[in-house]
XYZ file of C-alpha atoms in Angstrom:
615
model
C -110.291 75.565 -71.365
C -109.422 75.952 -75.020
C -106.216 74.406 -75.937
C -104.320 76.563 -78.626
C -101.300 74.857 -80.208
C -98.984 76.459 -82.745
C -99.097 74.733 -86.111
C -95.634 73.137 -86.807
C -94.511 72.960 -90.466
C -93.664 69.230 -90.086
C -90.635 67.673 -91.948
C -91.276 64.362 -90.117
C -94.165 63.379 -88.101
C -95.118 60.070 -86.158
C -96.617 58.312 -83.300
C -94.878 56.520 -80.318
C -96.059 53.877 -77.890
C -94.109 53.449 -74.588
C -95.438 49.845 -74.556
C -96.310 47.608 -77.283
C -100.065 47.852 -77.714
C -100.358 44.606 -79.638
C -98.366 42.292 -77.457
C -98.307 44.187 -74.217
C -94.399 44.035 -74.053
C -92.344 46.647 -72.453
C -90.773 47.932 -75.802
C -91.062 51.431 -77.417
C -92.757 51.353 -80.759
C -92.191 54.321 -83.067
C -93.892 54.920 -86.508
C -92.959 57.715 -88.726
C -93.559 59.341 -92.191
C -92.149 62.263 -93.953
C -94.272 65.448 -93.945
C -97.515 65.995 -91.863
C -99.018 63.575 -89.418
C -102.165 63.677 -91.403
C -100.377 61.244 -93.918
C -99.997 58.871 -90.895
C -103.208 59.080 -88.894
C -105.606 59.995 -91.640
C -104.365 59.366 -95.033
C -103.296 55.786 -94.169
C -99.780 55.927 -95.506
C -97.548 52.998 -94.566
C -94.919 54.409 -92.009
C -91.428 53.355 -91.342
C -91.307 51.376 -88.127
C -88.765 50.942 -85.226
C -88.918 49.013 -81.925
C -86.588 49.378 -78.920
C -86.010 47.704 -75.737
C -83.645 48.558 -72.933
C -81.946 51.321 -75.052
C -81.253 49.091 -78.058
C -83.102 48.878 -81.428
C -84.697 45.548 -82.000
C -86.479 46.352 -85.209
C -85.811 49.014 -87.936
C -86.583 49.555 -91.455
C -84.080 48.147 -94.051
C -84.057 51.619 -95.771
C -85.399 54.902 -94.717
C -84.636 58.748 -95.300
C -85.730 59.477 -91.716
C -82.616 60.307 -89.521
C -81.726 57.572 -87.002
C -80.642 60.262 -84.396
C -84.167 61.736 -84.437
C -85.872 58.267 -83.929
C -83.322 57.589 -81.009
C -84.359 60.931 -79.565
C -88.023 60.110 -79.830
C -87.536 56.753 -78.153
C -85.653 58.257 -75.126
C -88.188 61.083 -74.661
C -91.054 58.492 -74.962
C -89.617 56.569 -72.031
C -89.098 59.685 -69.947
C -92.822 60.893 -70.548
C -94.181 57.458 -69.696
C -92.165 57.461 -66.559
C -93.588 61.091 -65.673
C -97.068 59.844 -66.239
C -96.499 56.633 -64.293
C -98.349 54.603 -67.045
C -97.979 53.291 -70.650
C -98.728 56.236 -73.025
C -99.519 56.751 -76.643
C -97.985 59.832 -78.224
C -98.034 62.029 -81.286
C -95.064 64.103 -82.378
C -93.665 66.177 -85.124
C -90.342 67.317 -86.210
C -89.831 70.565 -88.059
C -87.199 73.353 -88.380
C -87.244 74.363 -84.707
C -86.841 70.744 -83.394
C -88.919 67.918 -81.895
C -92.434 68.810 -80.618
C -94.888 66.589 -78.562
C -98.491 67.429 -79.733
C -100.683 64.639 -78.021
C -100.378 62.173 -75.229
C -103.044 59.621 -73.907
C -102.960 56.485 -71.873
C -102.634 53.018 -73.638
C -105.663 51.080 -72.243
C -105.571 48.023 -74.445
C -102.485 46.169 -73.076
C -103.873 44.953 -69.718
C -106.103 42.165 -71.235
C -103.377 40.666 -73.452
C -102.381 37.233 -72.468
C -98.796 36.047 -73.724
C -98.039 32.274 -73.768
C -94.570 30.963 -74.111
C -93.262 27.482 -74.695
C -89.688 28.511 -73.860
C -89.621 27.212 -70.363
C -92.601 24.791 -70.925
C -90.851 22.689 -73.556
C -88.129 21.801 -70.999
C -90.498 20.980 -68.150
C -93.227 19.302 -70.357
C -91.629 18.503 -73.571
C -93.117 17.073 -76.673
C -96.760 16.348 -77.733
C -99.036 15.873 -74.714
C -102.095 13.648 -74.925
C -105.401 15.067 -73.491
C -105.614 12.754 -70.448
C -101.915 13.440 -69.640
C -102.589 17.306 -69.693
C -105.698 16.933 -67.656
C -103.673 15.265 -64.918
C -100.506 17.206 -65.174
C -102.118 20.803 -65.002
C -103.785 20.425 -61.590
C -100.836 18.214 -60.301
C -97.862 20.415 -61.333
C -99.334 23.801 -61.439
C -101.161 23.426 -58.064
C -97.605 22.763 -56.546
C -96.212 25.910 -58.325
C -99.244 27.887 -56.884
C -98.442 26.639 -53.249
C -95.053 27.954 -53.686
C -96.275 31.340 -54.913
C -98.678 31.560 -52.037
C -95.808 31.061 -49.639
C -94.089 33.980 -51.195
C -96.856 36.552 -51.797
C -99.785 35.355 -49.517
C -103.259 34.539 -50.889
C -103.924 35.263 -54.525
C -106.846 34.413 -57.107
C -104.363 32.441 -59.485
C -105.695 28.966 -60.353
C -103.755 26.142 -61.606
C -105.418 26.248 -64.972
C -104.465 29.912 -65.284
C -100.614 29.153 -65.381
C -100.560 27.016 -68.527
C -102.577 25.715 -71.364
C -101.988 23.625 -74.531
C -101.579 24.797 -78.153
C -100.855 22.139 -81.003
C -100.733 19.465 -78.237
C -97.829 21.276 -76.545
C -97.517 23.179 -73.233
C -97.372 26.954 -73.193
C -96.916 28.939 -69.858
C -99.094 32.103 -69.176
C -96.247 34.468 -68.888
C -98.534 37.387 -67.979
C -99.583 35.537 -64.826
C -95.958 34.661 -63.962
C -94.882 38.207 -64.728
C -97.696 39.516 -62.367
C -96.351 37.416 -59.545
C -92.813 38.760 -59.996
C -94.172 42.293 -60.115
C -96.095 41.724 -56.854
C -92.873 40.541 -55.289
C -91.269 43.928 -56.207
C -89.168 42.932 -59.199
C -88.919 45.362 -62.165
C -91.935 46.058 -64.506
C -89.807 44.322 -67.280
C -89.892 41.003 -65.310
C -92.062 39.548 -68.081
C -89.598 40.473 -70.761
C -86.631 39.048 -68.537
C -88.565 35.743 -68.106
C -89.191 35.462 -71.766
C -85.473 36.012 -72.638
C -86.166 38.827 -75.091
C -83.402 40.622 -76.750
C -82.528 44.320 -76.095
C -79.907 47.052 -75.588
C -77.181 47.541 -72.937
C -79.773 49.008 -70.411
C -81.241 45.657 -69.605
C -82.875 45.938 -66.001
C -81.330 43.716 -63.242
C -83.723 40.867 -62.169
C -83.438 42.151 -58.554
C -85.748 43.294 -55.781
C -86.844 46.865 -55.428
C -88.244 48.948 -52.485
C -91.643 47.301 -53.134
C -90.367 43.947 -52.214
C -89.827 45.185 -48.611
C -93.557 44.940 -47.865
C -93.158 41.154 -48.505
C -90.116 40.992 -46.390
C -91.597 39.279 -43.290
C -93.235 36.545 -45.451
C -90.107 36.250 -47.642
C -87.993 35.913 -44.410
C -90.279 33.150 -43.228
C -90.011 31.535 -46.644
C -86.279 31.836 -46.602
C -85.786 30.400 -43.035
C -88.071 27.477 -44.031
C -86.113 26.844 -47.238
C -82.728 27.050 -45.318
C -83.786 23.881 -43.509
C -85.787 22.353 -46.160
C -83.492 19.273 -46.524
C -84.855 18.079 -43.159
C -88.494 18.306 -44.533
C -87.392 16.319 -47.503
C -85.792 13.682 -45.412
C -88.933 13.314 -43.448
C -91.415 13.412 -46.417
C -89.673 10.902 -48.686
C -90.197 7.733 -46.499
C -93.958 8.778 -46.193
C -94.351 9.136 -49.804
C -92.677 5.787 -50.654
C -94.835 4.179 -48.181
C -98.000 5.785 -49.915
C -96.723 4.752 -53.272
C -96.113 1.225 -52.279
C -99.941 0.955 -51.248
C -100.942 2.062 -54.748
C -98.595 -0.512 -56.257
C -100.350 -3.255 -54.200
C -103.914 -2.209 -55.201
C -105.621 -4.877 -57.071
C -106.596 -3.180 -60.415
C -107.624 -6.368 -62.344
C -110.567 -7.166 -59.788
C -111.599 -3.508 -59.003
C -114.647 -1.746 -60.195
C -114.246 1.249 -62.452
C -115.492 3.747 -59.880
C -112.967 2.390 -57.352
C -110.097 2.691 -59.847
C -110.897 6.368 -60.516
C -111.321 6.975 -56.655
C -107.694 5.597 -56.335
C -106.606 7.990 -59.069
C -107.903 11.002 -57.066
C -105.885 9.672 -54.125
C -102.879 9.155 -56.298
C -103.107 12.851 -57.604
C -103.157 14.154 -53.808
C -100.044 12.103 -52.897
C -98.277 12.892 -56.242
C -98.925 16.601 -55.715
C -96.817 16.468 -52.467
C -94.033 14.735 -54.546
C -94.461 17.321 -57.285
C -93.810 20.172 -54.713
C -90.598 18.520 -53.525
C -89.699 17.909 -57.307
C -90.031 21.735 -57.827
C -88.501 23.139 -54.735
C -85.369 20.917 -54.460
C -84.080 21.525 -58.060
C -84.602 25.313 -57.364
C -82.442 25.185 -54.086
C -79.917 22.989 -55.821
C -79.781 25.721 -58.551
C -79.233 28.497 -55.841
C -76.511 26.718 -54.042
C -74.762 25.678 -57.277
C -74.640 29.237 -58.462
C -73.323 30.269 -55.079
C -70.599 27.568 -55.351
C -69.762 28.611 -58.695
C -69.071 32.205 -57.747
C -66.885 31.060 -54.827
C -64.789 28.853 -57.097
C -64.682 31.707 -59.686
C -63.202 33.963 -57.008
C -60.659 31.138 -56.162
C -59.690 30.916 -59.937
C -61.268 27.374 -60.154
C -63.142 26.379 -63.226
C -66.481 24.892 -62.072
C -66.639 22.465 -64.928
C -63.338 20.924 -63.607
C -64.738 20.530 -60.182
C -66.129 17.246 -58.902
C -69.071 18.251 -56.586
C -70.131 14.666 -55.890
C -66.687 13.232 -55.131
C -66.961 10.211 -52.771
C -70.846 10.164 -52.665
C -71.280 6.502 -53.555
C -74.905 6.427 -52.622
C -75.683 8.551 -55.669
C -75.117 5.554 -57.836
C -78.465 4.047 -56.568
C -80.329 6.780 -58.895
C -77.768 6.382 -61.838
C -79.028 3.977 -64.461
C -75.645 4.245 -66.206
C -73.889 2.610 -63.261
C -76.136 -0.382 -63.252
C -76.105 -0.572 -67.118
C -72.366 -0.792 -67.116
C -72.454 -3.761 -64.541
C -75.207 -5.604 -66.708
C -73.159 -4.947 -69.904
C -70.017 -6.315 -68.216
C -72.015 -9.566 -67.116
C -73.514 -9.892 -70.551
C -70.024 -9.523 -72.237
C -68.754 -12.181 -69.924
C -70.924 -14.736 -71.450
C -69.661 -16.810 -74.277
C -70.875 -15.751 -77.767
C -73.485 -18.723 -78.045
C -75.009 -17.707 -74.760
C -75.066 -14.153 -75.859
C -77.064 -15.093 -78.912
C -79.433 -17.448 -76.825
C -80.001 -14.464 -74.407
C -80.799 -12.000 -77.267
C -83.124 -14.538 -78.994
C -85.285 -15.301 -76.024
C -87.294 -13.387 -73.350
C -85.602 -12.441 -70.033
C -88.287 -14.312 -68.071
C -87.315 -17.464 -69.812
C -83.528 -17.113 -68.820
C -84.110 -18.636 -65.312
C -84.735 -21.981 -67.061
C -80.941 -21.924 -68.116
C -78.423 -22.236 -65.284
C -75.920 -20.154 -67.436
C -78.320 -17.285 -67.654
C -79.793 -17.377 -64.285
C -77.379 -14.682 -62.829
C -78.126 -12.404 -65.693
C -81.860 -12.925 -65.149
C -81.483 -11.905 -61.460
C -79.588 -8.795 -62.288
C -81.861 -7.965 -65.137
C -84.972 -8.049 -62.963
C -83.212 -6.283 -60.173
C -82.453 -3.340 -62.808
C -86.069 -3.329 -63.742
C -87.106 -3.079 -60.136
C -84.918 0.156 -59.726
C -85.320 1.720 -63.042
C -88.445 -0.070 -64.774
C -90.471 3.102 -64.401
C -88.210 5.180 -66.745
C -89.515 6.075 -70.068
C -88.894 8.558 -72.990
C -90.314 11.163 -70.783
C -90.853 11.360 -67.010
C -93.897 13.691 -67.491
C -95.875 11.604 -69.916
C -97.426 8.421 -68.229
C -98.763 7.309 -71.686
C -95.133 6.661 -72.781
C -94.245 2.954 -72.506
C -91.842 2.426 -69.492
C -88.780 0.218 -69.657
C -90.524 -2.565 -67.601
C -93.053 -3.055 -70.399
C -90.339 -3.366 -73.105
C -87.729 -6.074 -72.043
C -86.498 -6.386 -75.704
C -85.609 -2.639 -75.778
C -83.779 -3.012 -72.243
C -81.838 -6.020 -73.428
C -80.706 -4.248 -76.521
C -79.603 -1.357 -74.424
C -77.662 -3.539 -72.131
C -75.921 -5.434 -75.168
C -74.937 -2.133 -76.849
C -74.115 -0.016 -73.765
C -70.791 1.963 -73.949
C -69.615 3.171 -70.476
C -68.486 6.812 -70.570
C -64.794 7.466 -70.973
C -62.775 9.023 -68.065
C -61.530 12.351 -69.427
C -59.310 13.785 -66.921
C -59.231 13.928 -63.141
C -61.475 16.526 -61.646
C -60.556 18.810 -58.548
C -62.202 17.928 -55.273
C -63.013 20.076 -52.193
C -59.663 19.141 -50.678
C -57.757 20.575 -53.739
C -59.277 24.073 -53.151
C -56.755 26.770 -52.436
C -58.695 27.924 -49.418
C -57.413 30.366 -46.660
C -58.511 29.809 -43.155
C -61.071 32.374 -43.226
C -62.854 31.138 -46.356
C -63.182 27.463 -45.296
C -66.331 27.746 -43.201
C -68.388 29.643 -45.793
C -67.190 27.706 -48.806
C -67.591 24.281 -47.010
C -71.099 25.081 -45.936
C -72.122 26.072 -49.468
C -70.355 22.951 -50.945
C -72.039 20.885 -48.499
C -75.510 22.360 -49.330
C -74.947 21.896 -53.081
C -73.944 18.370 -52.471
C -76.873 17.623 -50.309
C -79.474 19.166 -52.803
C -77.905 17.569 -55.755
C -78.363 14.173 -54.140
C -81.803 14.990 -52.816
C -82.829 16.089 -56.382
C -81.865 12.683 -57.604
C -83.779 11.052 -54.865
C -86.796 13.165 -55.171
C -86.854 13.008 -59.091
C -86.425 9.224 -58.888
C -89.541 8.857 -56.503
C -91.586 11.344 -58.202
C -91.071 9.616 -61.672
C -91.871 6.353 -60.217
C -94.998 7.527 -58.419
C -96.186 9.495 -61.356
C -95.582 6.392 -63.580
C -98.418 4.590 -61.468
C -101.068 6.616 -63.266
C -100.351 4.456 -66.240
C -101.472 1.079 -64.932
C -104.595 2.665 -63.248
C -105.776 4.231 -66.573
C -104.948 1.294 -68.590
C -107.134 -0.735 -66.222
C -109.883 1.865 -66.516
C -109.390 1.933 -70.435
C -109.826 -2.013 -70.351
C -113.138 -1.524 -68.548
C -114.260 0.987 -71.213
C -113.230 -1.245 -74.090
C -115.061 -4.157 -72.567
C -118.278 -1.929 -72.407
C -117.803 -1.129 -76.115
C -117.013 2.494 -75.541
C -113.437 2.288 -76.683
C -111.578 0.075 -79.290
C -108.623 -0.570 -77.098
C -107.319 0.344 -73.614
C -104.705 2.992 -74.413
C -107.298 5.022 -76.385
C -108.174 6.279 -72.945
C -105.125 8.627 -73.138
C -106.840 10.626 -75.861
C -109.739 11.530 -73.335
C -109.653 13.943 -70.506
C -110.046 12.964 -67.001
C -113.167 14.762 -66.579
C -114.745 12.853 -69.626
C -113.779 9.487 -68.218
C -115.356 10.380 -64.886
C -118.747 10.302 -66.538
C -118.686 7.202 -68.963
C -122.384 6.782 -68.483
C -122.858 9.992 -70.462
C -121.218 8.474 -73.430
C -123.149 5.277 -73.224
C -126.166 6.747 -74.737
C -124.062 7.411 -77.927
C -121.847 4.278 -78.312
C -119.560 5.916 -80.670
C -119.121 9.243 -78.558
C -115.630 8.424 -77.138
C -114.527 6.541 -80.343
C -115.252 9.635 -82.506
C -113.416 11.863 -79.882
C -110.436 9.586 -80.032
C -110.244 9.473 -83.619
C -110.447 13.163 -84.044
C -107.798 13.809 -81.484
C -105.372 11.149 -83.069
C -105.759 12.896 -86.303
C -105.107 16.458 -84.916
C -102.247 15.236 -82.896
C -100.554 13.414 -85.883
C -101.093 16.665 -87.924
C -99.416 18.698 -85.142
C -96.369 16.446 -84.914
C -94.422 18.293 -87.676
C -95.291 21.870 -87.367
C -92.994 24.822 -86.806
C -94.017 26.077 -83.284
C -94.135 29.842 -82.451
C -92.200 30.468 -79.276
C -94.717 33.215 -78.259
C -98.513 33.215 -78.714
C -100.348 36.372 -78.012
C -103.911 35.906 -76.758
C -105.903 32.862 -76.357
C -106.046 31.919 -80.014
C -103.135 30.167 -81.535
C -101.911 31.256 -84.960
C -102.423 28.783 -87.808
C -99.718 26.179 -87.769
C -96.792 26.425 -90.182
C -95.279 23.315 -91.748
C -91.771 22.591 -90.457
C -88.840 22.741 -92.699
C -88.459 26.413 -93.023
C -85.503 26.707 -90.706
C -82.411 28.689 -91.802
C -79.061 26.982 -92.421
C -77.716 28.578 -89.181
C -78.917 27.399 -85.881
C -78.135 29.290 -82.678
C -78.480 28.084 -79.057
C -76.942 28.299 -75.545
C -73.585 26.660 -74.821
C -74.061 24.831 -71.687
C -70.992 22.496 -71.521
C -67.736 23.950 -72.744
C -65.608 22.684 -75.802
C -65.582 22.214 -79.524
C -66.330 18.996 -81.442
C -66.874 17.773 -84.925
C -68.421 14.523 -85.843
C -71.238 12.884 -87.659
C -74.816 13.923 -86.610
C -77.310 11.213 -85.377
C -80.755 12.609 -84.757
C -82.446 10.603 -81.906
C -86.182 11.355 -81.395
C -86.783 8.363 -78.909
C -85.000 6.221 -76.617
C -86.233 3.248 -78.779
C -83.671 4.409 -81.349
C -80.657 3.956 -78.812
C -78.689 1.493 -81.064
C -78.666 3.949 -83.945
C -76.083 6.216 -82.183
C -72.332 5.258 -82.894
C -69.506 6.177 -80.530
C -68.294 9.655 -81.172
C -71.557 10.857 -82.982
C -73.043 14.246 -82.264
C -76.196 13.409 -80.538
C -79.058 15.483 -81.561
C -82.215 15.179 -79.256
C -85.496 17.062 -78.748
C -84.845 17.051 -74.917
C -83.362 14.755 -72.327
C -84.627 12.965 -69.302
C -82.878 10.639 -66.819
C -83.580 7.604 -69.012
C -81.502 9.219 -71.775
C -78.483 9.215 -69.709
C -76.818 6.035 -71.359
C -76.780 7.780 -74.669
C -74.393 10.413 -73.311
C -71.734 7.814 -72.831
C -71.406 7.143 -76.441
C -71.933 10.740 -77.744
C -68.929 13.069 -78.641
C -71.207 16.046 -78.226
C -74.851 16.940 -77.720
C -77.289 19.254 -79.217
C -80.680 19.523 -77.437
C -83.701 21.425 -78.866
C -84.666 22.431 -75.375
C -83.046 23.260 -72.102
C -80.899 25.761 -70.126
C -77.721 25.723 -68.065
C -79.228 23.410 -65.351
C -81.310 21.036 -67.656
C -80.667 17.404 -67.551
C -78.751 17.513 -70.863
C -76.504 20.344 -69.569
C -75.673 18.624 -66.266
C -75.029 15.169 -67.644
C -72.878 16.698 -70.582
C -70.651 18.563 -68.120
C -70.308 15.431 -65.912
C -69.112 13.414 -69.003
C -67.022 16.439 -70.115
C -68.534 16.723 -73.587
C -69.736 19.883 -75.328
C -73.337 20.485 -75.299
C -75.640 23.207 -76.909
C -79.232 23.610 -75.719
C -82.203 25.591 -76.676
């Protein structure tokens, strides 16, 4: 057939994409010029540009003579045409005296292969600079646990652990395209990727809820739901087994073991820690679900969740709280007379046992390290020095510890204004929320301690490589990957092979320390890094603990800087881990570069009743 179209005397002409052809995001892009479309598609004239998501403009020109109402009409009809075609479309349009005409439509075929990486979630889960060896262990360890969870929900799939994330600038970035595909397979809206990325848009933001497509997965999802309703029993059964397994790794004689035997034990440690990683993912997710359900119930009762004491009376939680034990140690330290305090600070804790007056402090000190010595700046980086290797720092922390102030009595379950018909449901949700909060602490403690065992194993392997002349020192091994150290004989032919690789990566990591990170990376090639320091004077974040506070700012990059924080300071941190909890007792407010409403920074700030802004 021959298509004959009437020539429109165009006042305005343009193109429209129902999906961003560069990023693959679900946003309408409109470009327009005054006059004929030839100016746009052939003459190369720079058009005015608009972008819209969920009924709201997210980008528009600073000044234009093109009518805004026309552009909004183009956006609306672009969405309608794409829905009729059932696929993303590329359109051409003209506007003349008789109105808006659509003159061409064709499918967009370039968006399917675009991969989008985001560090929005990754910087909370795997914060900070990540050394090559840490990444090569964490990727199969954590990502395989996530894939096991996805398989339970959607059945067999081709996604591999390395598909979920990769590093740019020595930082973790998640492959949001893969995660978005999983949610679409589950029947969530096509915009699930944009929702996961937390992108801005208009008031027509789609709800993150199941659709009719979800029902085909219903049998599997019901099995998943039933399994997770009684998951606390599985946790109770698995924790003792994992503790027993980790004890065997602790007792392994690294000093007198062959290099190959050390790496074989590392492989076994990966398998055990993957089981712990699965619990460390599922238990916090379930805690979040029941916390959200309880928050809704309390809201219906007119009770502020921030003023409710979820863990009232659960004394066993103290076993996982370093703050409680630090307060006891601080009290014992302050109970010493001043000369004894000075002698304690001037000597090493292992020498305290020689002095009768310091023996009790020494006993409590080593008991504290037995419980919390595995903690470090980051529980996801086994290259970080743990507390047990830095007695001087722990002693300084004990001497300078400030217990959190009691800031008003919180409501307990018994205080709730429940009617008889409400008690059964609310009590059940309350008990589940308490149980999973406790299990989260138990699982997190075990996982962090077990994960920390990679450090002595790899340092022992590093000592072996250094003795062979392949490394300068043992901890240089953290700048190699696990695959590389599995084949040290390959490097033996070139004695400087590992040394050169370590030197190059140290230099690159140092250069990446102070760059301004892009939140999103499109495609597998990262943009050139930009130097930090180009931030605006106004910073925006997410309020995660209610209140207002003014005070001097102290930026803490590492727990090693603990003693720089004065009581009442605004604590500014890149992120927070369990080991950072003692800082919150001194802070008047917290600002964290990373995090969300249920991140560690947010939870602890709410418990201490101090304001917190994250992300």
